[in-house]
Each structure stands twice: as structure tokens, then as C-alpha cells.
Short mmCIF file of N, CA and C and ligand atoms in Angstrom, two decimals:
data_model
loop_
_atom_site.label_atom_id
_atom_site.label_comp_id
_atom_site.label_asym_id
_atom_site.label_seq_id
_atom_site.Cartn_x
_atom_site.Cartn_y
_atom_site.Cartn_z
N MET A 1 41.82 -90.59 84.04
CA MET A 1 42.72 -90.67 85.20
C MET A 1 41.92 -91.09 86.43
N SER A 2 42.10 -92.29 86.90
CA SER A 2 41.34 -92.71 88.08
C SER A 2 42.28 -92.90 89.24
N LEU A 3 41.71 -92.73 90.42
CA LEU A 3 42.50 -92.90 91.63
C LEU A 3 43.01 -94.32 91.73
N GLU A 4 42.13 -95.26 91.39
CA GLU A 4 42.45 -96.65 91.70
C GLU A 4 43.55 -97.23 90.82
N SER A 5 43.71 -96.65 89.63
CA SER A 5 44.77 -97.18 88.77
C SER A 5 46.15 -96.79 89.31
N ASN A 6 46.19 -95.73 90.11
CA ASN A 6 47.48 -95.24 90.58
C ASN A 6 47.79 -95.61 92.02
N HIS A 7 46.78 -96.05 92.75
CA HIS A 7 46.97 -96.23 94.18
C HIS A 7 46.35 -97.55 94.64
N PRO A 8 46.99 -98.20 95.57
CA PRO A 8 46.47 -99.48 96.05
C PRO A 8 45.23 -99.34 96.92
N VAL A 9 45.05 -98.19 97.57
CA VAL A 9 43.91 -98.03 98.46
C VAL A 9 42.67 -97.71 97.63
N ARG A 10 41.57 -98.36 97.91
CA ARG A 10 40.35 -98.15 97.14
C ARG A 10 39.36 -97.26 97.89
N LEU A 11 38.77 -96.32 97.16
CA LEU A 11 37.65 -95.60 97.72
C LEU A 11 36.48 -96.56 97.77
N SER A 12 35.53 -96.27 98.63
CA SER A 12 34.37 -97.14 98.66
C SER A 12 33.66 -97.06 97.31
N GLU A 13 33.07 -98.17 96.92
CA GLU A 13 32.43 -98.24 95.61
C GLU A 13 31.34 -97.18 95.46
N LEU A 14 30.58 -96.97 96.53
CA LEU A 14 29.49 -96.00 96.47
C LEU A 14 30.03 -94.60 96.19
N TYR A 15 31.04 -94.20 96.95
CA TYR A 15 31.59 -92.86 96.78
C TYR A 15 32.23 -92.72 95.41
N ARG A 16 32.88 -93.79 94.94
CA ARG A 16 33.49 -93.73 93.62
C ARG A 16 32.43 -93.48 92.54
N GLU A 17 31.28 -94.12 92.72
CA GLU A 17 30.21 -93.93 91.74
C GLU A 17 29.66 -92.51 91.77
N VAL A 18 29.54 -91.94 92.97
CA VAL A 18 29.06 -90.56 93.08
C VAL A 18 30.03 -89.62 92.37
N ILE A 19 31.32 -89.83 92.58
CA ILE A 19 32.33 -88.99 91.95
C ILE A 19 32.27 -89.12 90.42
N MET A 20 32.18 -90.36 89.94
CA MET A 20 32.17 -90.56 88.49
C MET A 20 30.89 -90.01 87.86
N ASP A 21 29.78 -90.06 88.61
CA ASP A 21 28.53 -89.51 88.09
C ASP A 21 28.66 -87.99 87.89
N HIS A 22 29.27 -87.31 88.86
CA HIS A 22 29.46 -85.86 88.72
C HIS A 22 30.45 -85.54 87.61
N TYR A 23 31.44 -86.42 87.43
CA TYR A 23 32.43 -86.19 86.37
C TYR A 23 31.77 -86.36 84.99
N ARG A 24 30.98 -87.41 84.85
CA ARG A 24 30.37 -87.69 83.54
C ARG A 24 29.21 -86.76 83.24
N SER A 25 28.46 -86.40 84.28
CA SER A 25 27.28 -85.53 84.10
C SER A 25 27.38 -84.34 85.04
N PRO A 26 28.32 -83.42 84.76
CA PRO A 26 28.55 -82.32 85.70
C PRO A 26 27.32 -81.43 85.87
N ARG A 27 27.07 -81.04 87.13
CA ARG A 27 25.99 -80.12 87.43
C ARG A 27 26.52 -78.69 87.29
N ASN A 28 25.64 -77.81 86.81
CA ASN A 28 25.97 -76.37 86.76
C ASN A 28 27.20 -76.06 85.91
N LYS A 29 27.38 -76.83 84.83
CA LYS A 29 28.52 -76.56 83.96
C LYS A 29 28.13 -75.54 82.91
N GLY A 30 28.99 -74.56 82.69
CA GLY A 30 28.76 -73.51 81.71
C GLY A 30 29.02 -72.16 82.34
N GLU A 31 29.00 -71.13 81.52
CA GLU A 31 29.29 -69.80 82.04
C GLU A 31 28.00 -69.12 82.47
N LEU A 32 28.14 -68.20 83.43
CA LEU A 32 27.04 -67.32 83.77
C LEU A 32 27.22 -66.03 82.98
N PRO A 33 26.18 -65.56 82.31
CA PRO A 33 26.33 -64.39 81.44
C PRO A 33 26.72 -63.12 82.21
N ASP A 34 26.19 -62.92 83.40
CA ASP A 34 26.42 -61.66 84.10
C ASP A 34 26.74 -61.92 85.57
N PRO A 35 27.88 -62.57 85.85
CA PRO A 35 28.17 -62.96 87.23
C PRO A 35 28.53 -61.77 88.11
N THR A 36 28.24 -61.88 89.39
CA THR A 36 28.69 -60.88 90.36
C THR A 36 30.21 -60.94 90.48
N VAL A 37 30.74 -62.14 90.42
CA VAL A 37 32.18 -62.34 90.51
C VAL A 37 32.53 -63.61 89.74
N SER A 38 33.69 -63.57 89.09
CA SER A 38 34.18 -64.79 88.44
C SER A 38 35.68 -64.87 88.63
N ILE A 39 36.19 -66.10 88.62
CA ILE A 39 37.62 -66.28 88.88
C ILE A 39 38.10 -67.52 88.12
N ASP A 40 39.32 -67.45 87.64
CA ASP A 40 39.97 -68.60 86.99
C ASP A 40 41.10 -69.08 87.89
N LEU A 41 41.14 -70.38 88.10
CA LEU A 41 42.23 -70.96 88.89
C LEU A 41 42.71 -72.22 88.18
N ASN A 42 43.98 -72.51 88.33
CA ASN A 42 44.45 -73.79 87.80
C ASN A 42 45.38 -74.48 88.79
N ASN A 43 45.54 -75.75 88.55
CA ASN A 43 46.38 -76.61 89.39
C ASN A 43 47.46 -77.19 88.49
N PRO A 44 48.61 -76.50 88.40
CA PRO A 44 49.62 -76.91 87.42
C PRO A 44 50.18 -78.31 87.64
N THR A 45 50.14 -78.81 88.86
CA THR A 45 50.71 -80.13 89.09
C THR A 45 49.93 -81.22 88.38
N CYS A 46 48.65 -80.94 88.06
CA CYS A 46 47.82 -81.95 87.40
C CYS A 46 47.28 -81.46 86.06
N GLY A 47 47.32 -80.13 85.85
CA GLY A 47 46.77 -79.58 84.61
C GLY A 47 45.29 -79.25 84.69
N ASP A 48 44.75 -79.20 85.91
CA ASP A 48 43.32 -78.88 86.08
C ASP A 48 43.08 -77.39 85.94
N GLU A 49 41.96 -77.05 85.29
CA GLU A 49 41.56 -75.65 85.14
C GLU A 49 40.10 -75.50 85.52
N ILE A 50 39.82 -74.45 86.30
CA ILE A 50 38.44 -74.16 86.72
C ILE A 50 38.19 -72.66 86.56
N SER A 51 37.07 -72.34 85.93
CA SER A 51 36.55 -70.97 85.98
C SER A 51 35.23 -71.04 86.73
N LEU A 52 35.10 -70.19 87.74
CA LEU A 52 33.90 -70.19 88.58
C LEU A 52 33.15 -68.88 88.40
N TYR A 53 31.85 -68.98 88.30
CA TYR A 53 30.97 -67.80 88.12
C TYR A 53 29.91 -67.84 89.22
N LEU A 54 29.83 -66.76 89.98
CA LEU A 54 28.83 -66.68 91.05
C LEU A 54 27.90 -65.50 90.81
N LEU A 55 26.63 -65.74 91.05
CA LEU A 55 25.64 -64.65 91.09
C LEU A 55 25.19 -64.53 92.54
N VAL A 56 25.57 -63.41 93.17
CA VAL A 56 25.26 -63.21 94.59
C VAL A 56 24.36 -61.99 94.72
N LYS A 57 23.23 -62.18 95.41
CA LYS A 57 22.28 -61.09 95.59
C LYS A 57 21.71 -61.19 96.99
N ASP A 58 21.64 -60.04 97.67
CA ASP A 58 21.08 -60.00 99.03
C ASP A 58 21.79 -60.99 99.96
N GLY A 59 23.11 -61.15 99.77
CA GLY A 59 23.88 -62.02 100.65
C GLY A 59 23.67 -63.50 100.42
N VAL A 60 23.03 -63.87 99.30
CA VAL A 60 22.76 -65.27 99.00
C VAL A 60 23.36 -65.63 97.64
N VAL A 61 23.97 -66.80 97.56
CA VAL A 61 24.50 -67.30 96.29
C VAL A 61 23.30 -67.80 95.48
N GLN A 62 22.85 -66.96 94.54
CA GLN A 62 21.66 -67.30 93.76
C GLN A 62 21.99 -68.35 92.70
N ASP A 63 23.19 -68.25 92.13
CA ASP A 63 23.56 -69.21 91.09
C ASP A 63 25.08 -69.39 91.11
N ALA A 64 25.51 -70.57 90.74
CA ALA A 64 26.94 -70.88 90.66
C ALA A 64 27.14 -71.82 89.49
N ARG A 65 28.06 -71.44 88.62
CA ARG A 65 28.38 -72.32 87.50
C ARG A 65 29.89 -72.36 87.31
N PHE A 66 30.33 -73.39 86.60
CA PHE A 66 31.77 -73.51 86.37
C PHE A 66 32.02 -74.01 84.97
N SER A 67 33.20 -73.68 84.47
CA SER A 67 33.69 -74.32 83.26
C SER A 67 35.12 -74.74 83.55
N GLY A 68 35.64 -75.61 82.73
CA GLY A 68 37.01 -76.04 82.96
C GLY A 68 37.27 -77.41 82.40
N GLN A 69 38.48 -77.88 82.68
CA GLN A 69 38.86 -79.21 82.24
C GLN A 69 39.91 -79.74 83.18
N GLY A 70 40.08 -81.04 83.16
CA GLY A 70 41.08 -81.64 84.04
C GLY A 70 40.64 -83.03 84.48
N CYS A 71 41.26 -83.49 85.54
CA CYS A 71 41.02 -84.86 85.99
C CYS A 71 39.63 -85.01 86.60
N SER A 72 39.23 -86.24 86.78
CA SER A 72 37.88 -86.53 87.28
C SER A 72 37.65 -85.94 88.66
N ILE A 73 38.68 -85.95 89.51
CA ILE A 73 38.53 -85.40 90.87
C ILE A 73 38.26 -83.90 90.82
N SER A 74 39.04 -83.18 90.02
CA SER A 74 38.87 -81.72 89.98
C SER A 74 37.51 -81.33 89.41
N GLN A 75 37.08 -82.01 88.37
CA GLN A 75 35.83 -81.63 87.71
C GLN A 75 34.62 -82.09 88.53
N ALA A 76 34.70 -83.27 89.13
CA ALA A 76 33.60 -83.73 89.98
C ALA A 76 33.47 -82.83 91.20
N SER A 77 34.60 -82.41 91.75
CA SER A 77 34.57 -81.55 92.93
C SER A 77 33.90 -80.22 92.60
N ALA A 78 34.19 -79.66 91.42
CA ALA A 78 33.58 -78.39 91.02
C ALA A 78 32.07 -78.56 90.87
N SER A 79 31.65 -79.67 90.28
CA SER A 79 30.22 -79.94 90.13
C SER A 79 29.55 -80.04 91.50
N MET A 80 30.17 -80.77 92.41
CA MET A 80 29.62 -80.95 93.77
C MET A 80 29.59 -79.62 94.52
N MET A 81 30.63 -78.83 94.35
CA MET A 81 30.72 -77.54 95.06
C MET A 81 29.61 -76.60 94.60
N THR A 82 29.42 -76.49 93.28
CA THR A 82 28.38 -75.57 92.79
C THR A 82 27.00 -76.04 93.26
N GLN A 83 26.80 -77.34 93.28
CA GLN A 83 25.53 -77.88 93.76
C GLN A 83 25.31 -77.55 95.23
N ALA A 84 26.38 -77.68 96.01
CA ALA A 84 26.27 -77.47 97.46
C ALA A 84 26.03 -76.01 97.82
N VAL A 85 26.61 -75.10 97.04
CA VAL A 85 26.66 -73.70 97.46
C VAL A 85 25.44 -72.90 96.98
N LYS A 86 24.74 -73.41 95.98
CA LYS A 86 23.59 -72.68 95.44
C LYS A 86 22.49 -72.54 96.49
N GLY A 87 22.03 -71.31 96.66
CA GLY A 87 20.97 -71.05 97.63
C GLY A 87 21.47 -70.79 99.04
N LYS A 88 22.78 -70.90 99.25
CA LYS A 88 23.35 -70.69 100.58
C LYS A 88 23.72 -69.21 100.76
N THR A 89 23.74 -68.77 102.01
CA THR A 89 24.22 -67.42 102.27
C THR A 89 25.74 -67.39 102.11
N VAL A 90 26.27 -66.17 101.99
CA VAL A 90 27.72 -66.02 101.86
C VAL A 90 28.43 -66.60 103.08
N ALA A 91 27.86 -66.39 104.27
CA ALA A 91 28.46 -66.93 105.49
C ALA A 91 28.44 -68.46 105.47
N GLU A 92 27.34 -69.03 105.02
CA GLU A 92 27.26 -70.50 104.93
C GLU A 92 28.25 -71.03 103.90
N ALA A 93 28.41 -70.30 102.80
CA ALA A 93 29.35 -70.73 101.76
C ALA A 93 30.78 -70.72 102.30
N ARG A 94 31.12 -69.70 103.09
CA ARG A 94 32.46 -69.64 103.69
C ARG A 94 32.66 -70.82 104.63
N ASP A 95 31.64 -71.13 105.41
CA ASP A 95 31.72 -72.27 106.32
C ASP A 95 31.92 -73.58 105.55
N MET A 96 31.30 -73.67 104.38
CA MET A 96 31.44 -74.89 103.58
C MET A 96 32.88 -75.05 103.08
N VAL A 97 33.50 -73.93 102.68
CA VAL A 97 34.91 -73.99 102.26
C VAL A 97 35.76 -74.52 103.42
N ASP A 98 35.50 -73.98 104.61
CA ASP A 98 36.25 -74.40 105.79
C ASP A 98 36.05 -75.89 106.06
N ARG A 99 34.81 -76.34 105.94
CA ARG A 99 34.52 -77.76 106.16
C ARG A 99 35.22 -78.65 105.14
N PHE A 100 35.22 -78.20 103.88
CA PHE A 100 35.86 -79.02 102.86
C PHE A 100 37.36 -79.14 103.12
N LYS A 101 37.97 -78.03 103.52
CA LYS A 101 39.41 -78.06 103.84
C LYS A 101 39.69 -79.01 104.99
N ARG A 102 38.85 -78.94 106.02
CA ARG A 102 39.04 -79.86 107.15
C ARG A 102 38.88 -81.31 106.71
N MET A 103 37.93 -81.55 105.81
CA MET A 103 37.74 -82.91 105.30
C MET A 103 38.98 -83.37 104.55
N MET A 104 39.62 -82.46 103.81
CA MET A 104 40.84 -82.83 103.07
C MET A 104 42.01 -83.08 104.02
N HIS A 105 41.85 -82.64 105.27
CA HIS A 105 42.85 -82.99 106.29
C HIS A 105 42.45 -84.24 107.04
N GLY A 106 41.43 -84.94 106.57
CA GLY A 106 41.08 -86.22 107.15
C GLY A 106 39.85 -86.23 108.03
N ASP A 107 39.22 -85.06 108.22
CA ASP A 107 38.06 -84.97 109.10
C ASP A 107 36.78 -85.24 108.29
N GLU A 108 36.39 -86.50 108.21
CA GLU A 108 35.24 -86.87 107.39
C GLU A 108 33.96 -86.23 107.93
N GLU A 109 33.83 -86.15 109.24
CA GLU A 109 32.61 -85.60 109.85
C GLU A 109 32.37 -84.16 109.39
N ALA A 110 33.46 -83.40 109.24
CA ALA A 110 33.33 -82.00 108.82
C ALA A 110 32.65 -81.90 107.46
N GLY A 111 32.81 -82.93 106.63
CA GLY A 111 32.27 -82.88 105.28
C GLY A 111 30.84 -83.36 105.15
N ARG A 112 30.26 -83.87 106.23
CA ARG A 112 28.92 -84.45 106.14
C ARG A 112 27.86 -83.48 105.61
N PRO A 113 27.88 -82.18 106.02
CA PRO A 113 26.84 -81.28 105.50
C PRO A 113 27.08 -80.80 104.07
N LEU A 114 28.07 -81.32 103.40
CA LEU A 114 28.43 -80.79 102.08
C LEU A 114 27.74 -81.51 100.92
N GLY A 115 26.74 -82.33 101.22
CA GLY A 115 26.05 -83.04 100.15
C GLY A 115 26.95 -84.09 99.51
N ASP A 116 26.85 -84.20 98.19
CA ASP A 116 27.63 -85.22 97.49
C ASP A 116 29.13 -85.06 97.70
N ALA A 117 29.58 -83.85 98.02
CA ALA A 117 31.01 -83.59 98.15
C ALA A 117 31.67 -84.43 99.24
N VAL A 118 30.88 -84.94 100.17
CA VAL A 118 31.47 -85.80 101.21
C VAL A 118 32.09 -87.05 100.58
N ALA A 119 31.65 -87.39 99.38
CA ALA A 119 32.21 -88.55 98.68
C ALA A 119 33.69 -88.38 98.40
N LEU A 120 34.17 -87.13 98.44
CA LEU A 120 35.59 -86.87 98.15
C LEU A 120 36.48 -87.03 99.38
N HIS A 121 35.91 -87.38 100.52
CA HIS A 121 36.73 -87.42 101.73
C HIS A 121 37.90 -88.38 101.59
N GLY A 122 37.71 -89.46 100.80
CA GLY A 122 38.79 -90.44 100.63
C GLY A 122 40.01 -89.86 99.95
N VAL A 123 39.83 -88.74 99.24
CA VAL A 123 40.96 -88.10 98.54
C VAL A 123 42.01 -87.63 99.55
N SER A 124 41.58 -87.40 100.80
CA SER A 124 42.53 -86.94 101.83
C SER A 124 43.65 -87.95 102.04
N LYS A 125 43.44 -89.19 101.61
CA LYS A 125 44.49 -90.21 101.74
C LYS A 125 45.50 -90.14 100.60
N PHE A 126 45.24 -89.30 99.61
CA PHE A 126 46.12 -89.22 98.44
C PHE A 126 46.64 -87.79 98.31
N PRO A 127 47.73 -87.47 99.01
CA PRO A 127 48.19 -86.07 99.07
C PRO A 127 48.34 -85.42 97.69
N VAL A 128 48.75 -86.17 96.69
CA VAL A 128 48.98 -85.57 95.38
C VAL A 128 47.67 -85.14 94.73
N ARG A 129 46.53 -85.73 95.17
CA ARG A 129 45.24 -85.39 94.56
C ARG A 129 44.45 -84.35 95.35
N ILE A 130 44.93 -83.99 96.53
CA ILE A 130 44.17 -83.05 97.36
C ILE A 130 44.02 -81.71 96.64
N LYS A 131 45.07 -81.28 95.95
CA LYS A 131 45.00 -80.02 95.21
C LYS A 131 43.92 -80.07 94.12
N CYS A 132 43.75 -81.24 93.54
CA CYS A 132 42.71 -81.40 92.51
C CYS A 132 41.33 -81.16 93.13
N ALA A 133 41.10 -81.78 94.28
CA ALA A 133 39.80 -81.66 94.94
C ALA A 133 39.56 -80.25 95.48
N LEU A 134 40.63 -79.61 95.93
CA LEU A 134 40.51 -78.29 96.56
C LEU A 134 40.33 -77.15 95.56
N LEU A 135 40.71 -77.37 94.31
CA LEU A 135 40.80 -76.27 93.34
C LEU A 135 39.51 -75.44 93.27
N SER A 136 38.38 -76.09 93.09
CA SER A 136 37.13 -75.33 92.92
C SER A 136 36.70 -74.66 94.23
N TRP A 137 37.05 -75.29 95.37
CA TRP A 137 36.70 -74.70 96.67
C TRP A 137 37.57 -73.48 96.96
N GLU A 138 38.82 -73.53 96.49
CA GLU A 138 39.67 -72.34 96.61
C GLU A 138 39.16 -71.23 95.71
N ALA A 139 38.65 -71.60 94.53
CA ALA A 139 38.04 -70.61 93.65
C ALA A 139 36.83 -69.98 94.33
N LEU A 140 36.05 -70.80 95.03
CA LEU A 140 34.90 -70.27 95.76
C LEU A 140 35.35 -69.32 96.87
N GLU A 141 36.37 -69.73 97.61
CA GLU A 141 36.86 -68.89 98.71
C GLU A 141 37.33 -67.53 98.19
N ARG A 142 38.11 -67.55 97.12
CA ARG A 142 38.62 -66.28 96.57
C ARG A 142 37.49 -65.44 95.98
N SER A 143 36.52 -66.09 95.38
CA SER A 143 35.37 -65.36 94.83
C SER A 143 34.61 -64.64 95.95
N LEU A 144 34.42 -65.32 97.06
CA LEU A 144 33.69 -64.71 98.19
C LEU A 144 34.46 -63.52 98.75
N GLU A 145 35.81 -63.63 98.73
CA GLU A 145 36.63 -62.51 99.20
C GLU A 145 36.49 -61.30 98.29
N GLN A 146 36.20 -61.54 97.02
CA GLN A 146 36.16 -60.45 96.04
C GLN A 146 34.78 -59.83 95.89
N LEU A 147 33.82 -60.30 96.64
CA LEU A 147 32.47 -59.76 96.52
C LEU A 147 32.45 -58.28 96.84
N PRO A 148 31.77 -57.49 96.04
CA PRO A 148 31.68 -56.06 96.33
C PRO A 148 30.93 -55.78 97.62
N GLY A 149 31.35 -54.75 98.31
CA GLY A 149 30.66 -54.28 99.51
C GLY A 149 30.75 -55.22 100.66
ZN1 ZN B 1 43.73 -83.16 88.99
#
């Protein structure tokens, strides 16, 4: 399922390649054996499924992994999110969720500190795909809310 087959507007070639690279070779894919928190979320409008596993210690996201299936946008976004959030403090991770949401509302600048995930900014032009891109970030947001203590 590619964006370009369904829509006349093209993402830049560079960003499209970054997205497809994460889709084909996802980072941090797999389960964490003993996560501090884990959550399953799905996006029924597209059939995307994400399970997120976080290991949080001393207020820092030590490890983040995901499993799931679905369209290239949802899976690439999860790969980019886990890459971006590893090693960040919980406060920084919350700020990243906020930045990603702002980027999905069209604010490309907000997404600049998000690493490869900024490549998804073009998705903001495709309302039906925004939920695909947001899924893993919403899983991150809910996971952070569920952290003990
Ligand atoms: Zn999707």
C-alpha cells in the first residue's frame, strides 16, 4: 500500500526512501521480554496493529521495541518512533509525542528534532493516513501515562 498509488500529490523522493527503508528494515522490531509497560493499539480504518514495549528506568527510556503489522506508514512510523525515543527521558519522550502530533497538523518545523520521523511530515496532507502515522505515537503516549509511580 503506497501513498503515491492512491494520491496525486507526491512525497519528496528522499523522504519516501527513508519511509520505505524503515518499512523494509524496521528498527527495534520484536518483543521486550520484561517491559516496564506494554500496550496494544490498532487502527481499524486501515487494519494497522502495533504492540509497544518500553523499558523505563530512572526516568529514561532504556529500550523500546514494537511488533505489529499493517501499512507501510504505520510500520515505518513505529520503527522511527522507537529509534527516536530510545535513550530519552520520559519528559523528552512526551515532548516528542507532542511534536509529532503538531507535525501531523502540518507543522513541519515541530518534527525536525524527531530524527527520521520528520520524513512523515508529508502524511499530514493525507487525512486518511494520519491515523496510520499516529498509531505508534499514541501507543507511546498511553504507555508513558501508564508508567508506575
Ligand atoms: Zn495504515
